PDB file of C-alpha atoms in Angstrom:
ATOM      1  CA  MET A  78      66.813  33.303 -52.805  1.00 72.00           C
ATOM      2  CA  ARG A  79      63.429  33.296 -54.538  1.00 75.00           C
ATOM      3  CA  LYS A  80      63.421  29.493 -54.517  1.00 79.00           C
ATOM      4  CA  SER A  81      64.025  29.507 -50.772  1.00 84.00           C
ATOM      5  CA  TYR A  82      61.188  31.968 -50.271  1.00 81.00           C
ATOM      6  CA  ASP A  83      58.842  29.903 -52.449  1.00 85.00           C
ATOM      7  CA  ALA A  84      59.825  26.710 -50.625  1.00 87.00           C
ATOM      8  CA  VAL A  85      59.290  28.304 -47.225  1.00 87.00           C
ATOM      9  CA  HIS A  86      55.994  29.806 -48.384  1.00 88.00           C
ATOM     10  CA  ALA A  87      54.814  26.436 -49.728  1.00 91.00           C
ATOM     11  CA  GLN A  88      55.842  24.746 -46.509  1.00 92.00           C
ATOM     12  CA  ALA A  89      54.015  27.418 -44.508  1.00 90.00           C
ATOM     13  CA  GLU A  90      50.874  26.785 -46.571  1.00 94.00           C
ATOM     14  CA  ARG A  91      51.141  23.022 -45.977  1.00 94.00           C
ATOM     15  CA  LEU A  92      51.641  23.620 -42.269  1.00 93.00           C
ATOM     16  CA  GLY A  93      48.649  25.972 -42.274  1.00 91.00           C
ATOM     17  CA  GLU A  94      46.519  23.288 -43.931  1.00 95.00           C
ATOM     18  CA  GLN A  95      47.767  20.721 -41.452  1.00 95.00           C
ATOM     19  CA  ARG A  96      46.973  23.128 -38.620  1.00 95.00           C
ATOM     20  CA  ARG A  97      43.437  23.689 -39.907  1.00 95.00           C
ATOM     21  CA  GLY A  98      42.995  19.934 -40.277  1.00 94.00           C
ATOM     22  CA  LEU A  99      44.265  19.351 -36.735  1.00 96.00           C
ATOM     23  CA  GLU A 100      42.027  22.125 -35.413  1.00 96.00           C
ATOM     24  CA  GLY A 101      39.074  20.402 -37.113  1.00 95.00           C
ATOM     25  CA  GLU A 102      40.065  17.097 -35.525  1.00 96.00           C
ATOM     26  CA  LEU A 103      40.460  18.798 -32.157  1.00 96.00           C
ATOM     27  CA  THR A 104      37.001  20.357 -32.485  1.00 96.00           C
ATOM     28  CA  LYS A 105      35.554  16.975 -33.411  1.00 96.00           C
ATOM     29  CA  TYR A 106      37.193  15.282 -30.412  1.00 96.00           C
ATOM     30  CA  LYS A 107      36.135  18.106 -28.083  1.00 96.00           C
ATOM     31  CA  GLY A 108      32.557  17.545 -29.238  1.00 96.00           C
ATOM     32  CA  MET A 109      32.913  13.825 -28.645  1.00 97.00           C
ATOM     33  CA  CYS A 110      34.293  14.473 -25.150  1.00 97.00           C
ATOM     34  CA  GLU A 111      31.464  16.867 -24.342  1.00 97.00           C
ATOM     35  CA  GLN A 112      28.937  14.267 -25.514  1.00 97.00           C
ATOM     36  CA  ALA A 113      30.657  11.567 -23.445  1.00 97.00           C
ATOM     37  CA  GLU A 114      30.565  13.847 -20.394  1.00 97.00           C
ATOM     38  CA  ALA A 115      26.854  14.526 -20.940  1.00 97.00           C
ATOM     39  CA  ASN A 116      26.205  10.779 -21.305  1.00 97.00           C
ATOM     40  CA  ALA A 117      28.194  10.053 -18.149  1.00 97.00           C
ATOM     41  CA  LYS A 118      26.223  12.714 -16.267  1.00 97.00           C
ATOM     42  CA  ASP A 119      22.929  11.190 -17.457  1.00 97.00           C
ATOM     43  CA  GLN A 120      24.094   7.725 -16.428  1.00 97.00           C
ATOM     44  CA  MET A 121      25.129   8.996 -12.990  1.00 97.00           C
ATOM     45  CA  GLU A 122      21.696  10.569 -12.558  1.00 97.00           C
ATOM     46  CA  GLN A 123      20.070   7.286 -13.604  1.00 97.00           C
ATOM     47  CA  CYS A 124      22.268   5.386 -11.137  1.00 96.00           C
ATOM     48  CA  SER A 125      21.321   7.797  -8.379  1.00 96.00           C
ATOM     49  CA  ALA A 126      17.623   7.369  -9.180  1.00 96.00           C
ATOM     50  CA  LEU A 127      18.026   3.586  -9.183  1.00 96.00           C
ATOM     51  CA  GLU A 128      19.833   3.724  -5.835  1.00 96.00           C
ATOM     52  CA  ASP A 129      16.984   5.803  -4.394  1.00 95.00           C
ATOM     53  CA  GLU A 130      14.456   3.309  -5.771  1.00 95.00           C
ATOM     54  CA  PHE A 131      16.440   0.412  -4.293  1.00 95.00           C
ATOM     55  CA  VAL A 132      16.511   2.067  -0.875  1.00 94.00           C
ATOM     56  CA  ALA A 133      12.747   2.656  -1.040  1.00 94.00           C
ATOM     57  CA  LEU A 134      12.089  -0.942  -2.114  1.00 94.00           C
ATOM     58  CA  ASN A 135      14.404  -2.267   0.573  1.00 93.00           C
ATOM     59  CA  SER A 136      12.559  -0.194   3.170  1.00 93.00           C
ATOM     60  CA  SER A 137       9.202  -1.445   1.877  1.00 95.00           C
ATOM     61  CA  SER A 138      10.505  -4.992   1.950  1.00 94.00           C
ATOM     62  CA  ALA A 139      11.546  -4.598   5.593  1.00 93.00           C
ATOM     63  CA  LYS A 140       8.118  -3.197   6.475  1.00 94.00           C
ATOM     64  CA  LEU A 141       6.389  -6.064   4.669  1.00 95.00           C
ATOM     65  CA  GLU A 142       8.547  -8.576   6.529  1.00 95.00           C
ATOM     66  CA  LYS A 143       7.601  -6.923   9.818  1.00 95.00           C
ATOM     67  CA  TYR A 144       3.900  -7.123   8.910  1.00 95.00           C
ATOM     68  CA  ARG A 145       4.317 -10.740   7.811  1.00 96.00           C
ATOM     69  CA  LEU A 146       5.874 -11.660  11.151  1.00 96.00           C
ATOM     70  CA  THR A 147       3.121  -9.805  13.032  1.00 96.00           C
ATOM     71  CA  LEU A 148       0.428 -11.617  11.047  1.00 97.00           C
ATOM     72  CA  GLN A 149       2.171 -14.940  11.548  1.00 97.00           C
ATOM     73  CA  HIS A 150       2.264 -14.324  15.305  1.00 97.00           C
ATOM     74  CA  MET A 151      -1.438 -13.390  15.307  1.00 97.00           C
ATOM     75  CA  LEU A 152      -2.281 -16.526  13.302  1.00 96.00           C
ATOM     76  CA  GLU A 153      -0.380 -18.682  15.784  1.00 96.00           C
ATOM     77  CA  ARG A 154      -2.318 -17.090  18.653  1.00 95.00           C
ATOM     78  CA  ILE A 155      -5.632 -17.685  16.845  1.00 95.00           C
ATOM     79  CA  ARG A 156      -4.688 -21.307  16.183  1.00 94.00           C
ATOM     80  CA  GLY A 157      -3.831 -21.712  19.859  1.00 93.00           C
ATOM     81  CA  SER A 158      -7.211 -20.236  20.815  1.00 93.00           C
ATOM     82  CA  VAL A 159      -9.011 -22.590  18.420  1.00 93.00           C
ATOM     83  CA  VAL A 160      -7.200 -25.589  19.881  1.00 92.00           C
ATOM     84  CA  GLU A 161      -8.123 -24.460  23.415  1.00 91.00           C
ATOM     85  CA  SER A 162     -11.742 -23.925  22.341  1.00 90.00           C
ATOM     86  CA  GLU A 163     -11.860 -27.393  20.799  1.00 90.00           C
ATOM     87  CA  LYS A 164     -10.483 -28.900  24.022  1.00 89.00           C
ATOM     88  CA  THR A 165     -13.060 -27.024  26.078  1.00 90.00           C
ATOM     89  CA  MET A 166     -15.897 -28.101  23.760  1.00 90.00           C
ATOM     90  CA  SER A 167     -14.680 -31.685  23.881  1.00 87.00           C
ATOM     91  CA  GLU A 168     -14.494 -31.615  27.683  1.00 86.00           C
ATOM     92  CA  ARG A 169     -18.022 -30.163  27.875  1.00 84.00           C
ATOM     93  CA  ALA A 170     -19.303 -32.781  25.460  1.00 82.00           C
ATOM     94  CA  ASN A 171     -17.729 -35.502  27.611  1.00 82.00           C
ATOM     95  CA  SER A 172     -19.275 -33.936  30.733  1.00 80.00           C
ATOM     96  CA  VAL A 173     -22.723 -33.906  29.115  1.00 76.00           C
ATOM     97  CA  GLN A 174     -22.341 -37.566  28.093  1.00 76.00           C
ATOM     98  CA  ILE A 175     -21.311 -38.513  31.626  1.00 73.00           C
ATOM     99  CA  LEU A 176     -24.304 -36.693  33.093  1.00 68.00           C
ATOM    100  CA  SER A 177     -26.667 -38.313  30.630  1.00 63.00           C
TER     101      SER A 177
END
């Protein structure tokens, strides 16, 4: 009977050691999971900030394109005015030559 008690007691001690070891492993893995969750949260915040920056840049890009088109239109109008002025000056010069 004593041998049975000693065997059971020894087995209980081994199981207790195994339990403590498993609890240590569990604590370690819980810490790793918590760290992974914190990293994932940080990465999500970074992604959100990058998305906001992209939206702002995209909006700025659209505004710049609008300004570019406006300036291009103004330049075309100025070029047209210059061509008309050159025609008028040429016609006046021809008129002056004819009168001379």
